[in-house]
Each structure stands twice: as C-alpha cells, then as structure tokens.
mmCIF file of C-alpha atoms in Angstrom:
data_model
loop_
_atom_site.group_PDB
_atom_site.id
_atom_site.type_symbol
_atom_site.label_atom_id
_atom_site.label_comp_id
_atom_site.label_asym_id
_atom_site.label_seq_id
_atom_site.Cartn_x
_atom_site.Cartn_y
_atom_site.Cartn_z
ATOM 1 C CA MET B 1 -38.686 28.467 -169.644
ATOM 2 C CA LEU B 2 -36.293 26.272 -171.654
ATOM 3 C CA TYR B 3 -39.190 24.491 -173.380
ATOM 4 C CA LEU B 4 -40.767 27.841 -174.227
ATOM 5 C CA LEU B 5 -37.559 29.106 -175.815
ATOM 6 C CA LEU B 6 -37.177 25.840 -177.747
ATOM 7 C CA LYS B 7 -40.773 26.145 -178.987
ATOM 8 C CA VAL B 8 -40.160 29.671 -180.315
ATOM 9 C CA THR B 9 -36.824 28.577 -181.789
ATOM 10 C CA SER B 10 -38.473 25.656 -183.593
ATOM 11 C CA ALA B 11 -41.266 27.802 -185.017
ATOM 12 C CA VAL B 12 -38.871 30.507 -186.174
ATOM 13 C CA GLY B 13 -36.571 27.814 -187.568
ATOM 14 C CA LEU B 14 -39.377 26.506 -189.774
ATOM 15 C CA GLY B 15 -39.819 29.863 -191.463
ATOM 16 C CA LEU B 16 -36.098 30.549 -191.766
ATOM 17 C CA VAL B 17 -35.371 27.178 -193.382
ATOM 18 C CA LEU B 18 -38.188 27.616 -195.911
ATOM 19 C CA LYS B 19 -36.988 31.125 -196.712
ATOM 20 C CA HIS B 20 -33.386 29.958 -197.057
ATOM 21 C CA ALA B 21 -34.486 27.112 -199.338
ATOM 22 C CA ASP B 22 -36.304 29.610 -201.537
ATOM 23 C CA ALA B 23 -33.251 31.879 -201.633
ATOM 24 C CA ARG B 24 -31.102 28.892 -202.686
ATOM 25 C CA SER B 25 -33.711 27.834 -205.275
ATOM 26 C CA LEU B 26 -34.082 24.379 -203.731
ATOM 27 C CA GLU B 27 -37.032 22.338 -204.965
ATOM 28 C CA ARG B 28 -39.825 22.483 -202.435
ATOM 29 C CA LEU B 29 -41.261 18.982 -202.847
ATOM 30 C CA PRO B 30 -38.078 16.981 -202.060
ATOM 31 C CA LEU B 31 -37.407 19.380 -199.183
ATOM 32 C CA VAL B 32 -40.869 18.871 -197.693
ATOM 33 C CA ARG B 33 -40.673 15.099 -198.258
ATOM 34 C CA THR B 34 -37.391 14.835 -196.355
ATOM 35 C CA ASN B 35 -38.850 17.025 -193.633
ATOM 36 C CA TYR B 36 -41.749 14.645 -193.016
ATOM 37 C CA ALA B 37 -39.519 11.564 -193.085
ATOM 38 C CA VAL B 38 -37.284 13.020 -190.368
ATOM 39 C CA ALA B 39 -40.250 14.281 -188.327
ATOM 40 C CA ALA B 40 -41.895 10.828 -188.493
ATOM 41 C CA ILE B 41 -38.705 9.102 -187.305
ATOM 42 C CA ILE B 42 -38.324 11.545 -184.408
ATOM 43 C CA GLY B 43 -41.998 11.078 -183.565
ATOM 44 C CA PHE B 44 -41.635 7.290 -183.477
ATOM 45 C CA PHE B 45 -38.750 7.386 -181.009
ATOM 46 C CA ALA B 46 -40.522 10.049 -178.942
ATOM 47 C CA SER B 47 -43.617 7.826 -178.727
ATOM 48 C CA VAL B 48 -41.518 4.905 -177.497
ATOM 49 C CA ALA B 49 -39.637 7.080 -175.011
ATOM 50 C CA LEU B 50 -42.883 8.475 -173.577
ATOM 51 C CA GLY B 51 -44.585 5.091 -173.510
ATOM 52 C CA GLN B 52 -47.314 6.222 -175.911
ATOM 53 C CA THR B 53 -47.164 3.346 -178.390
ATOM 54 C CA HIS B 54 -50.897 2.786 -178.908
ATOM 55 C CA ILE B 55 -53.208 4.705 -181.198
ATOM 56 C CA SER B 56 -56.895 3.993 -181.782
ATOM 57 C CA THR B 57 -58.438 3.632 -185.228
ATOM 58 C CA PRO B 58 -60.366 6.952 -185.090
ATOM 59 C CA SER B 59 -57.190 8.808 -184.093
ATOM 60 C CA MET B 60 -55.233 7.102 -186.870
ATOM 61 C CA LEU B 61 -57.817 7.942 -189.535
ATOM 62 C CA LEU B 62 -58.032 11.549 -188.378
ATOM 63 C CA ALA B 63 -54.237 11.813 -188.361
ATOM 64 C CA ALA B 64 -53.993 10.369 -191.880
ATOM 65 C CA GLY B 65 -56.420 12.958 -193.224
ATOM 66 C CA THR B 66 -54.622 15.704 -191.344
ATOM 67 C CA GLY B 67 -51.369 14.640 -192.986
ATOM 68 C CA VAL B 68 -52.788 15.593 -196.385
ATOM 69 C CA LEU B 69 -53.675 19.041 -195.047
ATOM 70 C CA PHE B 70 -50.192 19.354 -193.552
ATOM 71 C CA VAL B 71 -48.621 18.825 -196.976
ATOM 72 C CA ALA B 72 -50.900 21.395 -198.591
ATOM 73 C CA GLY B 73 -50.259 23.879 -195.790
ATOM 74 C CA LEU B 74 -46.478 23.601 -195.865
ATOM 75 C CA LEU B 75 -46.250 23.782 -199.665
ATOM 76 C CA ILE B 76 -48.557 26.808 -199.713
ATOM 77 C CA TRP B 77 -46.515 28.476 -196.972
ATOM 78 C CA ALA B 78 -43.348 27.897 -198.988
ATOM 79 C CA ARG B 79 -45.026 29.439 -202.036
ATOM 80 C CA ALA B 80 -46.340 32.375 -199.990
ATOM 81 C CA ILE B 81 -42.840 33.014 -198.645
ATOM 82 C CA GLN B 82 -41.535 33.020 -202.213
ATOM 83 C CA THR B 83 -44.112 35.500 -203.504
ATOM 84 C CA ALA B 84 -45.076 37.619 -200.487
ATOM 85 C CA GLY B 85 -42.060 37.234 -198.232
ATOM 86 C CA LEU B 86 -41.539 35.821 -194.768
ATOM 87 C CA ALA B 87 -42.842 38.851 -192.866
ATOM 88 C CA LEU B 88 -46.281 38.936 -194.503
ATOM 89 C CA SER B 89 -46.808 35.183 -194.811
ATOM 90 C CA VAL B 90 -46.413 34.648 -191.078
ATOM 91 C CA VAL B 91 -49.247 37.132 -190.453
ATOM 92 C CA ALA B 92 -51.589 35.242 -192.790
ATOM 93 C CA MET B 93 -50.641 31.971 -191.138
ATOM 94 C CA ARG B 94 -50.935 33.019 -187.495
ATOM 95 C CA THR B 95 -54.168 35.002 -187.858
ATOM 96 C CA ALA B 96 -55.779 31.789 -189.156
ATOM 97 C CA VAL B 97 -56.359 30.930 -185.500
ATOM 98 C CA VAL B 98 -59.786 32.571 -185.912
ATOM 99 C CA ILE B 99 -60.970 29.689 -188.136
ATOM 100 C CA PRO B 100 -60.979 27.004 -185.403
ATOM 101 C CA ILE B 101 -62.720 29.524 -183.129
ATOM 102 C CA PHE B 102 -65.526 29.839 -185.673
ATOM 103 C CA ALA B 103 -65.535 26.031 -186.023
ATOM 104 C CA SER B 104 -65.935 25.649 -182.258
ATOM 105 C CA VAL B 105 -68.968 27.916 -182.328
ATOM 106 C CA LEU B 106 -70.583 26.212 -185.328
ATOM 107 C CA ILE B 107 -69.792 22.562 -184.495
ATOM 108 C CA TRP B 108 -69.634 22.392 -180.707
ATOM 109 C CA HIS B 109 -71.809 25.460 -179.995
ATOM 110 C CA GLU B 110 -69.178 26.948 -177.725
ATOM 111 C CA ASN B 111 -69.430 30.479 -176.414
ATOM 112 C CA PRO B 112 -66.107 32.240 -177.001
ATOM 113 C CA SER B 113 -64.919 34.649 -174.338
ATOM 114 C CA MET B 114 -64.876 38.390 -174.922
ATOM 115 C CA LEU B 115 -61.093 38.230 -175.282
ATOM 116 C CA GLU B 116 -61.410 35.596 -178.019
ATOM 117 C CA ILE B 117 -64.053 37.640 -179.839
ATOM 118 C CA ALA B 118 -61.972 40.810 -179.600
ATOM 119 C CA GLY B 119 -58.857 38.922 -180.683
ATOM 120 C CA SER B 120 -60.669 37.454 -183.688
ATOM 121 C CA PHE B 121 -61.734 40.893 -184.903
ATOM 122 C CA VAL B 122 -58.218 42.255 -184.393
ATOM 123 C CA ALA B 123 -56.777 39.255 -186.276
ATOM 124 C CA LEU B 124 -59.080 39.813 -189.242
ATOM 125 C CA LEU B 125 -58.183 43.510 -189.215
ATOM 126 C CA ALA B 126 -54.482 42.604 -189.215
ATOM 127 C CA LEU B 127 -54.970 40.255 -192.157
ATOM 128 C CA ALA B 128 -57.028 42.859 -194.030
ATOM 129 C CA LEU B 129 -54.274 45.462 -193.613
ATOM 130 C CA VAL B 130 -51.648 43.092 -194.985
ATOM 131 C CA LEU B 131 -53.811 42.004 -197.919
ATOM 132 C CA TYR B 132 -54.716 45.609 -198.711
ATOM 133 C CA ASP B 133 -51.051 46.539 -198.687
ATOM 134 C CA VAL B 134 -50.343 43.713 -201.123
ATOM 135 C CA THR B 135 -53.098 44.815 -203.500
ATOM 136 C CA ARG B 136 -51.648 48.335 -203.445
ATOM 137 C CA SER B 137 -48.228 46.992 -204.332
ATOM 138 C CA ALA B 138 -47.071 46.131 -207.799
ATOM 139 C CA THR B 139 -43.849 44.920 -209.282
ATOM 140 C CA PRO B 140 -41.771 48.094 -209.466
ATOM 141 C CA LEU B 141 -40.854 49.523 -212.825
ATOM 142 C CA VAL B 142 -37.721 51.343 -213.784
ATOM 143 C CA PRO B 143 -38.583 55.021 -214.382
ATOM 144 C CA THR B 144 -39.757 55.762 -217.917
ATOM 145 C CA VAL B 145 -36.977 56.525 -220.356
ATOM 146 C CA ARG B 146 -37.625 58.874 -223.277
ATOM 147 C CA CYS B 147 -35.392 58.299 -226.276
ATOM 148 C CA ALA B 148 -34.774 60.029 -229.573
ATOM 149 C CA PRO B 149 -36.838 58.996 -232.622
ATOM 150 C CA PRO B 150 -35.449 56.229 -234.821
ATOM 151 C CA THR B 151 -33.804 56.998 -238.126
ATOM 152 C CA GLN B 152 -35.310 55.774 -241.356
ATOM 153 C CA GLU B 153 -32.449 53.300 -241.744
ATOM 154 C CA SER B 154 -33.263 51.713 -238.407
ATOM 155 C CA ARG B 155 -36.880 50.974 -239.341
ATOM 156 C CA PRO B 156 -37.679 47.473 -240.679
ATOM 157 C CA THR B 157 -38.319 47.601 -244.406
ATOM 158 C CA GLY B 158 -39.585 44.108 -245.021
ATOM 159 C CA GLY B 159 -38.322 40.570 -244.858
ATOM 160 C CA ASP B 160 -39.473 37.652 -242.850
ATOM 161 C CA MET B 161 -42.020 38.800 -240.254
ATOM 162 C CA THR B 162 -41.007 35.952 -237.961
ATOM 163 C CA GLU B 163 -37.556 37.491 -237.672
ATOM 164 C CA ILE B 164 -39.086 40.808 -236.617
ATOM 165 C CA GLY B 165 -41.351 39.070 -234.115
ATOM 166 C CA SER B 166 -38.411 37.128 -232.741
ATOM 167 C CA ALA B 167 -36.384 40.289 -232.320
ATOM 168 C CA ILE B 168 -39.226 41.978 -230.467
ATOM 169 C CA SER B 169 -39.881 39.060 -228.149
ATOM 170 C CA ASP B 170 -36.274 38.096 -227.453
ATOM 171 C CA ARG B 171 -34.918 41.538 -226.734
ATOM 172 C CA VAL B 172 -35.942 43.498 -223.653
ATOM 173 C CA PRO B 173 -35.653 47.278 -224.130
ATOM 174 C CA SER B 174 -33.060 49.002 -222.024
ATOM 175 C CA PRO B 175 -32.740 52.625 -220.927
ATOM 176 C CA ASP B 176 -29.957 52.982 -223.499
ATOM 177 C CA ASP B 177 -32.276 52.207 -226.419
ATOM 178 C CA ASN B 178 -32.575 55.214 -228.751
ATOM 179 C CA ASP B 179 -35.783 54.403 -230.567
ATOM 180 C CA GLY B 180 -38.083 57.352 -229.760
ATOM 181 C CA PHE B 181 -40.404 55.407 -227.531
ATOM 182 C CA GLU B 182 -40.996 55.369 -223.801
ATOM 183 C CA HIS B 183 -40.081 52.122 -222.098
ATOM 184 C CA SER B 184 -41.207 50.952 -218.694
ATOM 185 C CA ILE B 185 -38.917 48.093 -217.879
ATOM 186 C CA PRO B 186 -40.146 45.475 -215.415
ATOM 187 C CA SER B 187 -37.844 44.932 -212.499
ATOM 188 C CA THR B 188 -35.834 41.725 -212.678
ATOM 189 C CA SER B 189 -35.069 41.728 -208.981
ATOM 190 C CA THR B 190 -36.002 38.657 -206.990
ATOM 191 C CA PRO B 191 -39.164 38.554 -204.864
ATOM 192 C CA ASP B 192 -36.957 38.687 -201.774
ATOM 193 C CA SER B 193 -35.864 42.239 -202.437
ATOM 194 C CA ARG B 194 -38.975 43.907 -203.785
ATOM 195 C CA VAL B 195 -42.472 44.863 -202.793
ATOM 196 C CA PRO B 196 -44.698 41.748 -203.063
ATOM 197 C CA PRO B 197 -46.335 41.373 -206.502
ATOM 198 C CA PRO B 198 -50.139 41.324 -206.711
ATOM 199 C CA SER B 199 -50.054 37.561 -207.429
ATOM 200 C CA SER B 200 -48.995 37.006 -203.817
ATOM 201 C CA LEU B 201 -52.494 37.973 -202.669
ATOM 202 C CA ARG B 202 -54.023 34.618 -203.544
ATOM 203 C CA TRP B 203 -51.208 32.716 -201.831
ATOM 204 C CA LEU B 204 -51.686 34.673 -198.617
ATOM 205 C CA ILE B 205 -55.431 33.982 -198.692
ATOM 206 C CA LEU B 206 -54.829 30.285 -199.420
ATOM 207 C CA LEU B 207 -52.313 30.142 -196.580
ATOM 208 C CA PHE B 208 -54.816 31.705 -194.185
ATOM 209 C CA LEU B 209 -57.553 29.232 -195.148
ATOM 210 C CA THR B 210 -55.341 26.136 -195.245
ATOM 211 C CA ASP B 211 -53.604 26.825 -191.953
ATOM 212 C CA GLY B 212 -56.965 27.418 -190.336
ATOM 213 C CA LEU B 213 -58.275 24.099 -191.672
ATOM 214 C CA VAL B 214 -55.175 22.307 -190.366
ATOM 215 C CA MET B 215 -56.031 23.471 -186.832
ATOM 216 C CA ILE B 216 -59.525 21.943 -186.902
ATOM 217 C CA PRO B 217 -58.450 18.240 -186.781
ATOM 218 C CA ALA B 218 -56.249 19.082 -183.790
ATOM 219 C CA LEU B 219 -59.326 20.628 -182.181
ATOM 220 C CA VAL B 220 -61.343 17.475 -182.918
ATOM 221 C CA PHE B 221 -58.594 15.317 -181.418
ATOM 222 C CA ARG B 222 -58.416 17.392 -178.248
ATOM 223 C CA LYS B 223 -62.177 17.287 -177.727
ATOM 224 C CA GLU B 224 -63.119 13.798 -178.881
ATOM 225 C CA LEU B 225 -60.091 11.474 -178.665
ATOM 226 C CA PRO B 226 -57.752 10.165 -175.914
ATOM 227 C CA SER B 227 -55.090 12.620 -174.775
ATOM 228 C CA ASN B 228 -52.560 9.819 -174.167
ATOM 229 C CA GLU B 229 -52.359 9.327 -177.938
ATOM 230 C CA THR B 230 -51.029 12.816 -178.572
ATOM 231 C CA VAL B 231 -47.518 11.923 -179.757
ATOM 232 C CA PRO B 232 -48.609 8.867 -181.828
ATOM 233 C CA PHE B 233 -51.298 11.067 -183.397
ATOM 234 C CA GLN B 234 -48.679 13.609 -184.445
ATOM 235 C CA THR B 235 -46.368 10.840 -185.679
ATOM 236 C CA VAL B 236 -49.048 9.321 -187.910
ATOM 237 C CA ILE B 237 -49.680 12.785 -189.344
ATOM 238 C CA PHE B 238 -46.033 12.989 -190.389
ATOM 239 C CA VAL B 239 -46.056 9.427 -191.765
ATOM 240 C CA ALA B 240 -49.151 10.162 -193.858
ATOM 241 C CA ALA B 241 -47.634 13.423 -195.062
ATOM 242 C CA PHE B 242 -44.460 11.556 -196.036
ATOM 243 C CA PHE B 243 -46.430 9.077 -198.167
ATOM 244 C CA VAL B 244 -48.341 11.908 -199.861
ATOM 245 C CA THR B 245 -45.156 13.833 -200.683
ATOM 246 C CA THR B 246 -43.449 10.625 -201.866
ATOM 247 C CA LEU B 247 -46.304 9.998 -204.294
ATOM 248 C CA LEU B 248 -46.114 13.580 -205.558
ATOM 249 C CA TYR B 249 -42.323 13.303 -205.766
ATOM 250 C CA TYR B 250 -42.442 10.362 -208.185
ATOM 251 C CA VAL B 251 -45.421 11.663 -210.154
ATOM 252 C CA ARG B 252 -43.682 14.983 -210.773
ATOM 253 C CA ARG B 253 -40.237 13.352 -211.105
ATOM 254 C CA SER B 254 -38.610 16.009 -208.989
ATOM 255 C CA ARG B 255 -34.835 16.068 -208.784
ATOM 256 C CA PHE B 256 -33.132 15.389 -205.487
ATOM 257 C CA GLU B 257 -30.032 17.222 -204.296
ATOM 258 C CA THR B 258 -27.712 16.575 -201.364
ATOM 259 C CA GLU B 259 -28.331 20.069 -200.027
ATOM 260 C CA THR B 260 -32.060 19.334 -199.998
ATOM 261 C CA LEU B 261 -31.448 16.395 -197.665
ATOM 262 C CA LYS B 262 -29.575 18.582 -195.192
ATOM 263 C CA TRP B 263 -32.125 21.386 -195.071
ATOM 264 C CA GLY B 264 -35.064 18.980 -195.204
ATOM 265 C CA ALA B 265 -33.733 17.150 -192.142
ATOM 266 C CA LEU B 266 -33.362 20.443 -190.294
ATOM 267 C CA LEU B 267 -36.898 21.407 -191.316
ATOM 268 C CA GLY B 268 -38.215 18.066 -190.035
ATOM 269 C CA ALA B 269 -36.546 18.478 -186.647
ATOM 270 C CA ALA B 270 -37.980 21.993 -186.339
ATOM 271 C CA ASN B 271 -41.405 20.761 -187.446
ATOM 272 C CA PHE B 272 -41.624 18.114 -184.748
ATOM 273 C CA GLY B 273 -40.062 20.354 -182.100
ATOM 274 C CA ASN B 274 -42.593 23.068 -182.892
ATOM 275 C CA TYR B 275 -45.343 20.782 -181.632
ATOM 276 C CA LEU B 276 -43.523 18.837 -178.904
ATOM 277 C CA PHE B 277 -42.050 21.846 -177.114
ATOM 278 C CA LEU B 278 -45.442 23.571 -177.039
ATOM 279 C CA VAL B 279 -46.888 20.603 -175.137
ATOM 280 C CA LEU B 280 -43.894 20.512 -172.779
ATOM 281 C CA ALA B 281 -43.981 24.284 -172.231
ATOM 282 C CA LEU B 282 -47.652 24.130 -171.243
ATOM 283 C CA THR B 283 -46.874 21.423 -168.685
ATOM 284 C CA ALA B 284 -44.230 23.623 -167.046
ATOM 285 C CA LEU B 285 -45.708 27.119 -167.391
ATOM 286 C CA PRO B 286 -49.215 28.628 -167.375
ATOM 287 C CA GLY B 287 -50.820 29.507 -170.686
ATOM 288 C CA LEU B 288 -50.900 33.159 -169.598
ATOM 289 C CA VAL B 289 -47.106 33.134 -169.962
ATOM 290 C CA VAL B 290 -46.639 30.678 -172.824
ATOM 291 C CA TYR B 291 -48.992 32.065 -175.463
ATOM 292 C CA PRO B 292 -48.008 35.758 -175.356
ATOM 293 C CA VAL B 293 -44.314 34.841 -175.616
ATOM 294 C CA ILE B 294 -45.017 32.518 -178.533
ATOM 295 C CA ALA B 295 -47.099 35.149 -180.340
ATOM 296 C CA ALA B 296 -44.534 37.904 -179.976
ATOM 297 C CA GLY B 297 -41.636 35.552 -180.636
ATOM 298 C CA GLU B 298 -42.902 33.807 -183.754
ATOM 299 C CA VAL B 299 -44.579 36.681 -185.572
ATOM 300 C CA GLY B 300 -42.154 39.372 -184.433
ATOM 301 C CA LEU B 301 -38.905 37.475 -185.008
ATOM 302 C CA LEU B 302 -39.926 36.068 -188.389
ATOM 303 C CA ALA B 303 -41.091 39.491 -189.581
ATOM 304 C CA VAL B 304 -37.844 41.121 -188.465
ATOM 305 C CA ALA B 305 -35.800 38.283 -189.993
ATOM 306 C CA GLY B 306 -37.500 38.751 -193.349
ATOM 307 C CA VAL B 307 -36.709 42.463 -193.371
ATOM 308 C CA VAL B 308 -33.199 42.336 -191.906
ATOM 309 C CA LEU B 309 -31.796 39.150 -193.457
ATOM 310 C CA TRP B 310 -33.546 39.164 -196.837
ATOM 311 C CA LYS B 311 -34.308 42.878 -197.253
ATOM 312 C CA GLU B 312 -38.026 42.358 -197.720
ATOM 313 C CA LYS B 313 -39.968 45.566 -198.246
ATOM 314 C CA VAL B 314 -42.839 45.917 -195.805
ATOM 315 C CA GLY B 315 -45.271 48.831 -196.025
ATOM 316 C CA VAL B 316 -46.583 50.872 -193.122
ATOM 317 C CA ARG B 317 -49.968 49.104 -193.222
ATOM 318 C CA SER B 318 -48.251 45.727 -193.153
ATOM 319 C CA TRP B 319 -46.161 46.723 -190.126
ATOM 320 C CA LEU B 320 -49.376 47.762 -188.420
ATOM 321 C CA GLY B 321 -50.882 44.424 -189.441
ATOM 322 C CA ILE B 322 -47.907 42.565 -187.950
ATOM 323 C CA ALA B 323 -48.291 44.433 -184.658
ATOM 324 C CA LEU B 324 -52.047 43.803 -184.590
ATOM 325 C CA ALA B 325 -51.493 40.116 -185.376
ATOM 326 C CA ILE B 326 -49.319 39.798 -182.273
ATOM 327 C CA VAL B 327 -51.967 41.563 -180.180
ATOM 328 C CA ALA B 328 -54.723 39.373 -181.665
ATOM 329 C CA ILE B 329 -52.950 36.101 -180.933
ATOM 330 C CA ILE B 330 -52.235 37.198 -177.367
ATOM 331 C CA LEU B 331 -55.893 38.162 -176.802
ATOM 332 C CA ILE B 332 -57.197 34.906 -178.264
ATOM 333 C CA GLN B 333 -54.819 32.688 -176.315
ATOM 334 C CA LEU B 334 -55.411 34.598 -173.078
ATOM 335 C CA GLY B 335 -59.131 34.144 -173.657
ATOM 336 C CA LYS B 336 -58.649 30.395 -174.100
ATOM 337 C CA SER B 337 -56.486 30.167 -170.981
ATOM 338 C CA ALA B 338 -59.026 32.091 -168.912
ATOM 339 C CA GLY B 339 -61.833 29.806 -170.050
ATOM 340 C CA ALA B 340 -59.873 26.588 -169.514
#
C-alpha cells in the first residue's frame, strides 16, 4: 500500500509543481531541463541498485526517441495548465489512454475486452464534455458601461494622427470614462482565476494526442523488448530528454533562476517516482486494486487542487467529464487486468 500511495503522491506532485511554477511565472524550459537531469541521475543509481545495468541497442534507440516525445508532452502539459487549468488538463492527459488501446488493435491485432471498449467510449465522452465546456467559455468581460456623450472640446480637432493613434492604443477604457460609448473591458485576471479562454482548446487536444503517443513506445517495449531493462530504458528516456531540453535551452537562450533549480529538482524526483512506484505497487498489489486507486487519486486530487488552491473555474459539464474520466480509467485498467 505504501508504494501505491507514493505513486499517487508522485503523480499529483508533478501537476502541482507545474501549476506552482506557472503561478510563480518560472520559465518552463529551464524547469523541465532540470527535471530531466535529476530524473536521469536518480534513474542511474536505481539501475545500479537493482542490478539492471545493461540495455540493448533496440531498447536504447526506442528510449531515445521516446525522450523527444517526453519533452513535447511535458511542455505541452505545462502550457495546457497555464491556459486551461490543472483540473481540465489532467482529464485530457489521462483519457489519452485510449490511444494505445487503438494502437494495440491496429498494430498487434489485439481484441480489447468489453471493459476496455466501454472505458474507451466513456473516456472520449469525458474528453468531449471538457472540450465542449471550453468552447462555450470565453474570457469574461466587465459588464458594459454606458457613459455620457463627449463634449465638443473633448473631440480631437486635428494634429498629428500618430498621436491620436497612440492615445487610442496605449489607453484602455475604464468604466469611469465619460465619452458616450459603451465599453466592454477584457478581464485582466490571470488564467488561474478565470474560465479557460477558447485558445486553451488546442492545447488540451495537443495534450491528449501527445500523451497518447508517449504511451505507445512503452507498449512496444513491454511487448517486444526484455523486461529486465525496464529501469535502464526509463533512465535513457530521461537522458535523451535532458539533451533535447539542453539544446532548446541554449538555442532559445532562456534565463536560469535559482528557484527554477529547486522546483525542477522536485519535479524530476516526482517524475521518476511516478514510474518507479507504479512498477513496485504492481509487484505488491493486484492491478484490480492499484489502477482504480491511481485513477481516482490522480484525476480527482489534481482537479480538486486546481479548484481549491488556485480557484480555477470548472463548469458543470467539466465536472461531469472529470467524474467520467475517473470511471473510464478504472474500466480500462480493470479490463487490462482481467485480460492479463
């Protein structure tokens, strides 16, 4: 049970650290780079401790390619958290479990169980509800303010048109303006405290697709490659991801802050623990126990954390989507456990 709790804690910690980094306006790239450096170091020592120091060339090549997907997935998740919030992004990420199921059918011609099929439909319904809620949401506007008409003296009578244009562009109307026009003033609140803007839709879709693609190499490894290379495989993923983020770091000339090092290290520890404790939990407990707890713990706790800690606004459809996402993950994982 300890490993199961540590697995849920690690997964929830990932989301909380990314959300906190966004709230503190920390640069994502240095944060993610530090995360992969720490995760790779932990993975190396874990490989030595477990006696898994060998990795074959196919496993290494697959891990290197997966590392690129890991970088894309984590950066997209960070962006989705920034635009859509923690509660909704975790639904898009966790419902992506349907993608490797489809891949199993298309590539390995597997026959999914009825529970997996039902769970896949419920997952897609959950995602659709969340995405629909996002499309119905817009950046809130301050109620329209009607003001008195301007006086003749207040009207521009000539002069340099660039000065007039500058005045229009530099000055945002306020409810106190008395110019005879109706103003709808865009909210200047942060994304953490408002309904997700429509632009968050594409990030949620990208997160769903990317996270689903990330799961496919793990599926290939489990089916085609030696199981005693599990920890080295994960370590090489983190090493490859570190090199990719290092290259991006110097190309973009991102600035590095001391606070980024601290939170990046914490993110790296959570990232590695998220994978390691799942493996350990499955060795100590049956999947019928592990997967439902993980589903309810990760999706439920992260959704509640987003609402309670950062005051994210979640619509009724999105709450229904969150609940259905938990049900979908449980059905899918129970179906996998029953067929194992």
